[in-house]
XYZ file of C-alpha atoms in Angstrom:
133
model
C 6.858 129.703 78.893
C 8.265 126.080 79.293
C 7.049 125.721 75.592
C 9.549 127.972 74.740
C 12.059 126.594 76.609
C 11.772 123.442 74.910
C 11.989 124.568 71.552
C 15.426 126.573 72.172
C 16.831 123.730 73.434
C 15.400 121.467 70.583
C 17.165 124.115 67.950
C 20.117 124.456 69.817
C 20.577 120.242 70.016
C 20.114 120.455 65.932
C 22.280 123.293 65.284
C 25.000 120.987 67.296
C 23.812 117.997 65.108
C 24.172 120.148 61.872
C 27.820 121.287 62.765
C 28.594 118.060 63.943
C 27.444 116.862 59.973
C 29.729 119.659 58.791
C 32.656 118.738 60.845
C 32.385 115.067 59.516
C 31.711 115.810 56.222
C 34.916 118.121 56.213
C 36.898 114.986 57.871
C 35.747 113.157 54.887
C 36.825 115.692 52.494
C 40.187 115.872 54.121
C 40.573 112.263 53.700
C 39.933 112.162 50.347
C 42.005 114.807 50.045
C 45.114 113.422 51.383
C 44.717 110.139 49.573
C 46.773 109.663 46.722
C 46.242 111.333 43.550
C 42.925 110.256 41.829
C 40.466 111.958 39.865
C 38.234 111.392 42.882
C 40.841 113.407 45.058
C 41.347 116.219 42.480
C 37.488 116.615 42.347
C 36.913 116.558 46.009
C 40.155 119.284 46.227
C 38.527 121.573 43.850
C 35.247 121.283 45.002
C 36.234 122.200 48.465
C 39.084 124.896 47.709
C 37.570 126.517 44.703
C 33.780 125.637 44.045
C 32.446 125.932 47.595
C 30.897 129.477 47.443
C 29.310 129.121 50.227
C 32.875 128.885 52.557
C 32.811 132.537 53.219
C 29.333 132.749 54.407
C 29.582 130.264 56.553
C 32.243 131.458 58.127
C 30.711 134.729 58.861
C 27.986 132.916 60.288
C 30.162 130.542 62.658
C 31.658 133.788 64.039
C 28.456 135.123 65.140
C 28.061 131.730 66.941
C 30.929 132.322 69.163
C 28.902 135.036 70.924
C 28.537 134.854 75.084
C 24.684 134.270 74.242
C 24.998 130.867 72.686
C 25.932 127.563 74.946
C 29.281 126.545 75.408
C 28.633 123.475 73.647
C 27.403 125.428 70.238
C 30.691 128.024 70.686
C 32.759 124.906 70.677
C 31.437 123.019 67.841
C 31.693 126.479 65.995
C 35.335 127.008 66.976
C 36.476 123.257 65.987
C 34.433 124.087 62.417
C 36.234 127.292 61.671
C 39.508 125.352 62.703
C 38.869 123.122 60.018
C 37.545 125.500 56.990
C 40.458 127.932 58.078
C 43.113 125.208 57.380
C 41.195 124.674 53.897
C 40.851 128.271 52.861
C 43.221 130.209 50.519
C 45.114 132.850 51.439
C 42.815 135.346 49.459
C 39.895 133.879 51.577
C 42.101 133.867 54.726
C 42.651 137.438 54.081
C 38.650 138.266 53.375
C 38.107 136.858 57.090
C 40.910 138.752 59.026
C 39.167 142.243 56.931
C 35.506 140.510 58.303
C 36.752 140.101 61.670
C 38.435 143.778 61.952
C 35.934 145.396 60.458
C 33.140 144.217 62.332
C 35.070 144.630 65.764
C 35.767 148.192 65.137
C 32.109 148.872 63.753
C 31.341 147.161 67.484
C 33.816 149.537 68.822
C 32.169 152.459 67.288
C 28.805 152.393 68.474
C 27.215 153.612 71.752
C 26.233 149.709 73.500
C 29.302 147.806 73.506
C 27.834 145.270 75.533
C 26.293 144.353 72.076
C 29.441 143.479 70.247
C 29.789 141.854 66.976
C 31.067 138.084 68.280
C 32.078 138.209 71.852
C 29.078 139.982 73.647
C 29.240 139.710 77.608
C 26.600 139.359 79.689
C 25.929 141.365 82.342
C 28.049 144.047 81.066
C 26.994 147.335 82.783
C 26.303 150.517 80.238
C 27.044 153.791 80.457
C 23.186 154.594 80.549
C 22.841 151.893 84.008
C 26.178 153.642 85.071
C 24.471 156.889 85.437
C 21.170 155.957 87.172
């Protein structure tokens, strides 16, 4: 039992560190983009703006980290990283993010277990089955 808790803590710390690294990378890219136009600035803008194909997948995974079962530090790092990514997204990508969030919440609302929620499940939320007992 203690070994499992230690492993979970290690994984959480690694995840927090990884989120911090990605945030630092985006900060560095943002600094490069804000510099006067050079070839490296143009390349950085293309990489962050158009060539970063996994960004939408990362946004989806960051949204999943916002649920209440994760530590508050993980949730805060995920929110901070989402803010940095969203300001760099195109209108088309922002539309996809909004539709993804809307669809996921609609699907969760249609389920018989509302406490499971897509991004914001609540601990200790009673279900219909526990209220009937």
